[in-house]
Short mmCIF file of C-alpha atoms and ligand atoms in Angstrom, two decimals:
data_model
loop_
_atom_site.label_atom_id
_atom_site.label_comp_id
_atom_site.label_asym_id
_atom_site.label_seq_id
_atom_site.Cartn_x
_atom_site.Cartn_y
_atom_site.Cartn_z
CA UNK A 1 -19.27 36.12 -14.73
CA UNK A 2 -21.08 37.23 -17.87
CA UNK A 3 -19.35 36.70 -21.22
CA UNK A 4 -19.20 39.62 -23.68
CA UNK A 5 -21.37 38.97 -26.71
CA UNK A 6 -18.82 40.66 -29.02
CA UNK A 7 -21.53 41.41 -31.57
CA UNK A 8 -20.55 44.56 -33.47
CA UNK A 9 -23.28 44.25 -36.11
CA UNK A 10 -26.34 42.03 -36.07
CA UNK A 11 -28.38 40.90 -39.07
CA UNK A 12 -32.11 40.29 -38.74
CA UNK A 13 -33.74 38.18 -41.41
CA UNK A 14 -37.47 38.80 -41.85
CA UNK A 15 -39.22 42.14 -41.25
CA UNK A 16 -42.52 40.79 -39.96
CA UNK A 17 -43.76 41.55 -36.45
CA UNK A 18 -41.06 39.40 -34.79
CA UNK A 19 -38.11 40.47 -36.97
CA UNK A 20 -39.00 44.15 -36.67
CA UNK A 21 -39.29 43.86 -32.90
CA UNK A 22 -35.93 42.07 -32.66
CA UNK A 23 -34.31 44.74 -34.85
CA UNK A 24 -35.78 47.42 -32.61
CA UNK A 25 -34.57 46.03 -29.27
CA UNK A 26 -31.14 45.31 -30.79
CA UNK A 27 -30.83 48.94 -31.93
CA UNK A 28 -32.45 50.64 -28.93
CA UNK A 29 -31.39 48.45 -26.01
CA UNK A 30 -28.22 46.60 -27.14
CA UNK A 31 -27.27 49.69 -29.20
CA UNK A 32 -25.72 47.70 -32.04
CA UNK A 33 -26.06 48.47 -35.75
CA UNK A 34 -28.72 46.24 -37.33
CA UNK A 35 -29.00 45.10 -40.93
CA UNK A 36 -32.63 44.22 -41.64
CA UNK A 37 -33.55 42.10 -44.64
CA UNK A 38 -36.80 40.82 -46.07
CA UNK A 39 -37.28 39.36 -49.54
CA UNK A 40 -40.37 41.56 -49.83
CA UNK A 41 -39.48 45.24 -50.20
CA UNK A 42 -43.01 46.09 -49.19
CA UNK A 43 -42.66 44.15 -45.91
CA UNK A 44 -39.29 45.78 -45.27
CA UNK A 45 -40.82 49.25 -45.66
CA UNK A 46 -43.72 48.30 -43.39
CA UNK A 47 -41.31 46.94 -40.77
CA UNK A 48 -39.19 50.11 -40.78
CA UNK A 49 -42.29 52.30 -40.57
CA UNK A 50 -43.58 50.23 -37.62
CA UNK A 51 -40.23 50.53 -35.81
CA UNK A 52 -40.36 54.31 -36.30
CA UNK A 53 -43.90 54.45 -34.96
CA UNK A 54 -42.93 52.50 -31.83
CA UNK A 55 -39.94 54.78 -31.23
CA UNK A 56 -42.11 57.90 -31.62
CA UNK A 57 -44.62 56.44 -29.18
CA UNK A 58 -41.87 55.82 -26.61
CA UNK A 59 -40.71 59.44 -27.02
CA UNK A 60 -44.24 60.83 -26.67
CA UNK A 61 -44.71 58.78 -23.48
CA UNK A 62 -41.42 60.12 -22.10
CA UNK A 63 -39.87 56.62 -21.97
CA UNK A 64 -36.91 57.59 -24.14
CA UNK A 65 -35.41 60.88 -25.29
CA UNK A 66 -35.95 62.01 -28.86
CA UNK A 67 -32.16 61.79 -29.40
CA UNK A 68 -32.15 58.12 -28.32
CA UNK A 69 -34.99 57.36 -30.75
CA UNK A 70 -33.12 59.06 -33.60
CA UNK A 71 -29.94 57.14 -32.82
CA UNK A 72 -31.82 53.83 -32.61
CA UNK A 73 -33.61 54.46 -35.91
CA UNK A 74 -30.32 55.35 -37.60
CA UNK A 75 -28.80 52.05 -36.41
CA UNK A 76 -31.41 50.03 -38.36
CA UNK A 77 -30.29 49.76 -41.97
CA UNK A 78 -32.21 47.92 -44.68
CA UNK A 79 -30.24 45.39 -46.75
CA UNK A 80 -30.31 46.10 -50.46
CA UNK A 81 -32.63 43.55 -52.08
CA UNK A 82 -30.08 42.78 -54.83
CA UNK A 83 -27.63 41.51 -52.17
CA UNK A 84 -30.00 39.04 -50.51
CA UNK A 85 -28.32 37.05 -47.72
CA UNK A 86 -24.90 38.19 -48.98
CA UNK A 87 -25.78 41.51 -47.35
CA UNK A 88 -25.16 39.83 -43.96
CA UNK A 89 -21.55 38.90 -44.85
CA UNK A 90 -19.92 41.27 -42.32
CA UNK A 91 -22.27 40.67 -39.40
CA UNK A 92 -21.24 38.84 -36.22
CA UNK A 93 -24.67 37.30 -35.70
CA UNK A 94 -27.79 36.78 -37.77
CA UNK A 95 -31.17 36.21 -36.14
CA UNK A 96 -33.57 34.49 -38.52
CA UNK A 97 -37.27 35.31 -38.07
CA UNK A 98 -38.98 33.96 -41.19
CA UNK A 99 -42.07 31.73 -41.30
CA UNK A 100 -42.14 28.31 -39.60
CA UNK A 101 -40.99 26.19 -42.52
CA UNK A 102 -38.10 23.73 -42.03
CA UNK A 103 -36.92 23.44 -45.68
CA UNK A 104 -36.88 27.25 -45.93
CA UNK A 105 -34.83 27.57 -42.74
CA UNK A 106 -32.45 24.80 -43.88
CA UNK A 107 -31.76 26.65 -47.14
CA UNK A 108 -31.22 29.91 -45.25
CA UNK A 109 -28.82 28.42 -42.68
CA UNK A 110 -26.85 26.57 -45.32
CA UNK A 111 -26.41 29.86 -47.23
CA UNK A 112 -25.60 31.90 -44.10
CA UNK A 113 -22.99 29.33 -43.01
CA UNK A 114 -21.27 29.67 -46.38
CA UNK A 115 -21.41 33.49 -46.46
CA UNK A 116 -20.56 34.54 -42.90
CA UNK A 117 -17.31 34.28 -40.96
CA UNK A 118 -16.93 30.90 -39.14
CA UNK A 119 -17.12 32.76 -35.80
CA UNK A 120 -20.45 34.42 -36.54
CA UNK A 121 -23.47 33.15 -34.56
CA UNK A 122 -26.46 31.86 -36.52
CA UNK A 123 -29.61 32.16 -34.41
CA UNK A 124 -33.17 31.14 -35.18
CA UNK A 125 -36.24 32.71 -33.62
CA UNK A 126 -38.22 29.55 -34.44
CA UNK A 127 -41.10 28.83 -32.05
CA UNK A 128 -40.83 25.06 -32.27
CA UNK A 129 -38.71 23.69 -35.11
CA UNK A 130 -35.76 21.54 -34.03
CA UNK A 131 -32.61 23.66 -33.64
CA UNK A 132 -30.60 20.45 -34.08
CA UNK A 133 -32.10 19.94 -37.56
CA UNK A 134 -31.42 23.57 -38.45
CA UNK A 135 -27.84 23.29 -37.14
CA UNK A 136 -27.21 20.22 -39.31
CA UNK A 137 -27.98 22.33 -42.38
CA UNK A 138 -25.12 24.70 -41.45
CA UNK A 139 -22.50 21.98 -42.08
CA UNK A 140 -20.57 22.90 -45.23
CA UNK A 141 -21.23 20.74 -48.28
CA UNK A 142 -18.66 17.95 -48.44
CA UNK A 143 -17.82 18.13 -44.70
CA UNK A 144 -19.05 15.45 -42.29
CA UNK A 145 -20.95 16.18 -39.06
CA UNK A 146 -18.02 14.71 -37.09
CA UNK A 147 -15.28 16.71 -38.83
CA UNK A 148 -13.78 19.77 -37.08
CA UNK A 149 -15.22 21.99 -39.83
CA UNK A 150 -18.67 20.39 -39.49
CA UNK A 151 -18.67 20.63 -35.68
CA UNK A 152 -17.56 24.27 -35.72
CA UNK A 153 -20.12 25.34 -38.27
CA UNK A 154 -23.08 23.54 -36.63
CA UNK A 155 -21.83 24.59 -33.18
CA UNK A 156 -22.57 28.27 -33.82
CA UNK A 157 -26.29 27.62 -34.39
CA UNK A 158 -28.63 28.41 -31.49
CA UNK A 159 -32.31 29.05 -30.79
CA UNK A 160 -33.09 32.59 -29.60
CA UNK A 161 -36.84 32.66 -29.12
CA UNK A 162 -38.35 36.12 -28.59
CA UNK A 163 -42.01 36.74 -27.71
CA UNK A 164 -44.58 39.01 -29.29
CA UNK A 165 -44.70 42.00 -28.91
CA UNK A 166 -40.91 41.86 -28.68
CA UNK A 167 -40.40 45.35 -27.21
CA UNK A 168 -42.86 44.54 -24.38
CA UNK A 169 -42.32 40.88 -23.53
CA UNK A 170 -39.46 40.39 -21.08
CA UNK A 171 -38.45 36.85 -22.03
CA UNK A 172 -36.07 35.21 -24.46
CA UNK A 173 -35.92 31.40 -24.49
CA UNK A 174 -32.44 30.10 -25.30
CA UNK A 175 -32.35 26.70 -26.99
CA UNK A 176 -29.27 24.59 -27.42
CA UNK A 177 -29.05 22.20 -30.36
CA UNK A 178 -27.13 18.98 -29.71
CA UNK A 179 -24.28 20.60 -31.63
CA UNK A 180 -24.34 24.12 -30.04
CA UNK A 181 -21.09 25.09 -28.31
CA UNK A 182 -20.95 26.65 -24.83
CA UNK A 183 -19.32 29.76 -26.31
CA UNK A 184 -22.26 30.22 -28.71
CA UNK A 185 -24.74 29.81 -25.84
CA UNK A 186 -22.89 32.28 -23.62
CA UNK A 187 -22.60 34.93 -26.33
CA UNK A 188 -26.22 34.54 -27.46
CA UNK A 189 -27.42 34.81 -23.85
CA UNK A 190 -25.27 37.89 -23.31
CA UNK A 191 -26.77 39.52 -26.43
CA UNK A 192 -30.34 38.80 -25.28
CA UNK A 193 -29.52 40.34 -21.89
CA UNK A 194 -28.10 43.41 -23.67
CA UNK A 195 -31.48 43.64 -25.47
CA UNK A 196 -33.06 44.02 -22.00
CA UNK A 197 -34.41 40.45 -21.75
CA UNK A 198 -34.48 37.77 -19.07
CA UNK A 199 -33.29 34.45 -20.43
CA UNK A 200 -34.54 30.95 -19.70
CA UNK A 201 -33.05 27.83 -21.27
CA UNK A 202 -34.76 24.84 -22.77
CA UNK A 203 -33.58 21.63 -24.35
CA UNK A 204 -34.32 21.11 -28.02
CA UNK A 205 -37.64 19.26 -27.71
CA UNK A 206 -40.71 20.02 -29.87
CA UNK A 207 -42.16 23.38 -28.72
CA UNK A 208 -39.34 23.89 -26.19
CA UNK A 209 -40.85 24.85 -22.80
CA UNK A 210 -42.94 27.80 -23.97
CA UNK A 211 -44.94 26.29 -26.80
CA UNK A 212 -45.07 22.75 -25.40
CA UNK A 213 -47.25 24.38 -22.72
CA UNK A 214 -48.92 27.30 -24.52
CA UNK A 215 -50.07 25.64 -27.76
CA UNK A 216 -51.95 22.70 -26.19
CA UNK A 217 -53.70 25.29 -23.99
CA UNK A 218 -54.74 27.34 -27.05
CA UNK A 219 -55.66 24.17 -28.96
CA UNK A 220 -57.89 23.00 -26.07
CA UNK A 221 -59.63 26.39 -26.04
CA UNK A 222 -60.35 26.03 -29.77
CA UNK A 223 -61.67 22.50 -29.15
CA UNK A 224 -63.98 23.93 -26.44
CA UNK A 225 -65.39 26.31 -29.05
CA UNK A 226 -65.61 23.51 -31.64
CA UNK A 227 -67.56 21.27 -29.23
CA UNK A 228 -69.88 24.12 -28.23
CA UNK A 229 -68.79 23.99 -24.59
CA UNK A 230 -68.96 27.79 -24.42
CA UNK A 231 -68.99 30.83 -26.67
CA UNK A 232 -65.83 32.58 -27.86
CA UNK A 233 -66.37 35.44 -25.43
CA UNK A 234 -67.10 33.17 -22.47
CA UNK A 235 -63.97 31.10 -23.12
CA UNK A 236 -61.77 34.20 -23.30
CA UNK A 237 -63.45 35.97 -20.38
CA UNK A 238 -63.07 32.85 -18.19
CA UNK A 239 -59.32 32.91 -18.64
CA UNK A 240 -58.98 36.70 -18.47
CA UNK A 241 -61.02 37.24 -15.33
CA UNK A 242 -60.72 33.83 -13.71
CA UNK A 243 -56.97 33.41 -14.17
CA UNK A 244 -55.76 36.97 -14.75
CA UNK A 245 -54.43 36.29 -18.24
CA UNK A 246 -53.90 39.53 -20.21
CA UNK A 247 -55.75 38.01 -23.18
CA UNK A 248 -58.05 35.03 -23.55
CA UNK A 249 -56.60 32.03 -25.46
CA UNK A 250 -58.67 32.66 -28.62
CA UNK A 251 -57.64 36.31 -28.76
CA UNK A 252 -54.04 35.27 -28.11
CA UNK A 253 -54.25 32.74 -30.97
CA UNK A 254 -55.42 35.55 -33.29
CA UNK A 255 -52.59 37.73 -32.03
CA UNK A 256 -49.91 35.05 -32.63
CA UNK A 257 -51.43 34.09 -36.00
CA UNK A 258 -53.58 31.00 -36.54
CA UNK A 259 -51.24 29.74 -39.28
CA UNK A 260 -48.35 29.95 -36.80
CA UNK A 261 -50.39 28.22 -34.07
CA UNK A 262 -51.27 25.39 -36.48
CA UNK A 263 -47.67 25.03 -37.66
CA UNK A 264 -46.47 24.77 -34.03
CA UNK A 265 -49.24 22.36 -33.04
CA UNK A 266 -48.36 20.14 -36.02
CA UNK A 267 -44.69 20.20 -34.99
CA UNK A 268 -45.71 19.02 -31.50
CA UNK A 269 -47.97 16.30 -32.93
CA UNK A 270 -45.49 15.04 -35.52
CA UNK A 271 -42.45 15.48 -33.27
CA UNK A 272 -43.88 13.38 -30.44
CA UNK A 273 -46.43 11.10 -32.23
CA UNK A 274 -48.62 11.78 -29.18
CA UNK A 275 -52.35 12.06 -29.96
CA UNK A 276 -52.81 14.62 -27.18
CA UNK A 277 -51.28 17.19 -29.55
CA UNK A 278 -53.74 16.59 -32.46
CA UNK A 279 -54.58 20.03 -33.92
CA UNK A 280 -58.21 21.07 -33.61
CA UNK A 281 -60.13 20.59 -36.88
CA UNK A 282 -61.60 24.07 -36.48
CA UNK A 283 -58.06 25.52 -36.36
CA UNK A 284 -57.17 23.61 -39.55
CA UNK A 285 -60.31 24.85 -41.32
CA UNK A 286 -59.78 28.47 -40.30
CA UNK A 287 -56.27 28.36 -41.72
CA UNK A 288 -57.65 26.69 -44.90
CA UNK A 289 -60.03 29.65 -45.18
CA UNK A 290 -57.17 32.15 -44.93
CA UNK A 291 -58.41 33.36 -41.53
CA UNK A 292 -55.02 33.87 -39.92
CA UNK A 293 -56.13 36.18 -37.11
CA UNK A 294 -55.19 39.81 -36.58
CA UNK A 295 -52.71 40.00 -39.47
CA UNK A 296 -55.31 38.93 -42.07
CA UNK A 297 -58.21 40.93 -40.60
CA UNK A 298 -60.17 37.87 -39.49
CA UNK A 299 -59.70 35.07 -37.00
CA UNK A 300 -61.82 34.29 -33.97
CA UNK A 301 -62.42 38.06 -33.90
CA UNK A 302 -62.93 40.55 -36.71
CA UNK A 303 -60.21 43.20 -37.16
CA UNK A 304 -61.38 44.96 -40.32
N1 CAA B 401 -45.51 46.32 -30.32
C1 CAA B 401 -44.94 47.06 -29.35
N2 CAA B 401 -45.58 47.47 -28.25
C2 CAA B 401 -46.86 47.11 -28.11
C3 CAA B 401 -47.54 46.34 -29.08
C4 CAA B 401 -46.80 45.94 -30.22
N3 CAA B 401 -47.33 45.19 -31.18
N4 CAA B 401 -48.80 46.15 -28.64
C5 CAA B 401 -48.93 46.78 -27.46
N5 CAA B 401 -47.75 47.34 -27.13
C6 CAA B 401 -47.44 48.09 -25.92
C7 CAA B 401 -48.31 49.31 -25.80
O1 CAA B 401 -47.82 50.39 -26.54
C8 CAA B 401 -48.27 49.57 -24.31
O2 CAA B 401 -47.04 50.20 -23.99
P1 CAA B 401 -46.94 51.23 -22.75
O3 CAA B 401 -47.00 50.41 -21.50
O4 CAA B 401 -45.62 51.87 -22.98
O5 CAA B 401 -48.09 52.16 -22.90
C9 CAA B 401 -48.23 48.16 -23.72
O6 CAA B 401 -47.77 47.30 -24.78
C10 CAA B 401 -49.60 47.72 -23.27
O7 CAA B 401 -50.45 47.84 -24.41
P2 CAA B 401 -51.98 48.28 -24.34
O8 CAA B 401 -52.19 49.17 -23.15
O9 CAA B 401 -52.40 48.78 -25.67
O10 CAA B 401 -52.78 46.92 -24.19
P3 CAA B 401 -52.71 45.81 -23.10
O11 CAA B 401 -52.48 46.34 -21.75
O12 CAA B 401 -53.89 45.00 -23.39
O13 CAA B 401 -51.38 44.97 -23.50
C11 CAA B 401 -50.33 43.20 -24.61
C12 CAA B 401 -51.20 44.42 -24.76
C13 CAA B 401 -48.95 43.59 -24.08
C14 CAA B 401 -50.17 42.60 -25.99
C15 CAA B 401 -51.02 42.23 -23.58
O14 CAA B 401 -52.35 41.99 -23.98
C16 CAA B 401 -50.32 40.89 -23.45
O15 CAA B 401 -49.34 40.78 -22.72
N6 CAA B 401 -50.84 39.86 -24.12
C17 CAA B 401 -50.25 38.54 -24.13
C18 CAA B 401 -49.08 38.54 -25.08
C19 CAA B 401 -48.41 37.20 -25.14
O16 CAA B 401 -48.77 36.24 -24.47
N7 CAA B 401 -47.39 37.13 -25.98
C20 CAA B 401 -46.68 35.92 -26.22
C21 CAA B 401 -47.27 35.22 -27.39
S1 CAA B 401 -46.44 33.72 -27.74
C22 CAA B 401 -45.12 34.20 -28.67
O17 CAA B 401 -44.91 35.32 -29.02
C23 CAA B 401 -44.14 33.17 -29.04
C24 CAA B 401 -44.55 32.04 -29.81
O18 CAA B 401 -43.68 31.23 -30.00
C25 CAA B 401 -45.88 31.82 -30.39
#
């Protein structure tokens, strides 16, 4: 029997491509009011404009009615920048989708735990960072991890890993921290299903299932290029036409963001101490150069 998610309002933190997509499926599919926050007003405006564009496109393709698009757009409300994370105070769940940086996420979860009701779910869309480490940062200052207060606060933290582009990709990976309660897992799963997603579960290991498999594949493709095994186009075409992948691994790396790929690969390498996860030097250098892929206009391909 499925458990009701009981989410009346959801907060989405970060209005980049992932956060905007999560806000959109929450408003359009789960039909819940969404508070969207980004510390950059410019990014927030861009995110809202992108959500509008996607809704208009769905209307023009006859996928949704114009009324549904209007209602979904009206459900997404920007959080006033002066409020910061306090703007999420009355939400029943916050989904964090900021960059892959553990200290940043720890500060955010510590603040959210102090601001929100003890029953609110705190979810991270992280691609590889330990949910257990993030959950530990939700323990109130002065409380121990073993206290009832500490267990309750860390127990509402969960990994809810969406895939890019969020409106198109059918999967959400659900990750349980050591501390996550069954109730949190059930409600988070139920919310992802309401967003129209299929849910798989993974233990909290570096990269979970998805990126423990995908990133070494992308990293190997970059090493092939680095070693001169084949050209960029031949590597991508081999995988597209030989294995029916929608994109070749180098194009996919550009699409995900090379900075994100490197951050995940480093998490795998450092989290396991296994040399098989060593990031490709070419990937490191491209990130050093500011070539982050599609979002920066240059990666393995040129997007200007
Ligand atoms: N946002 C929303 N919708 C988008 C979109 C975006 N950014 N980009 C494309 N779409 C939609 C299009 O509008 C189109 O919709 P319709 O079917 O309604 O027309 C549909 O996706 C197909 O798009 P296109 O016809 O333009 O192009 P395509 O057929 O080449 O598909 C793609 C594009 C869906 C991105 C496809 O190439 C693909 O599936 N690529 C692989 C994506 C992937 O692997 N994502 C996971 C990355 S890993 C991750 O996200 C998690 C992590 O932890 C790193």
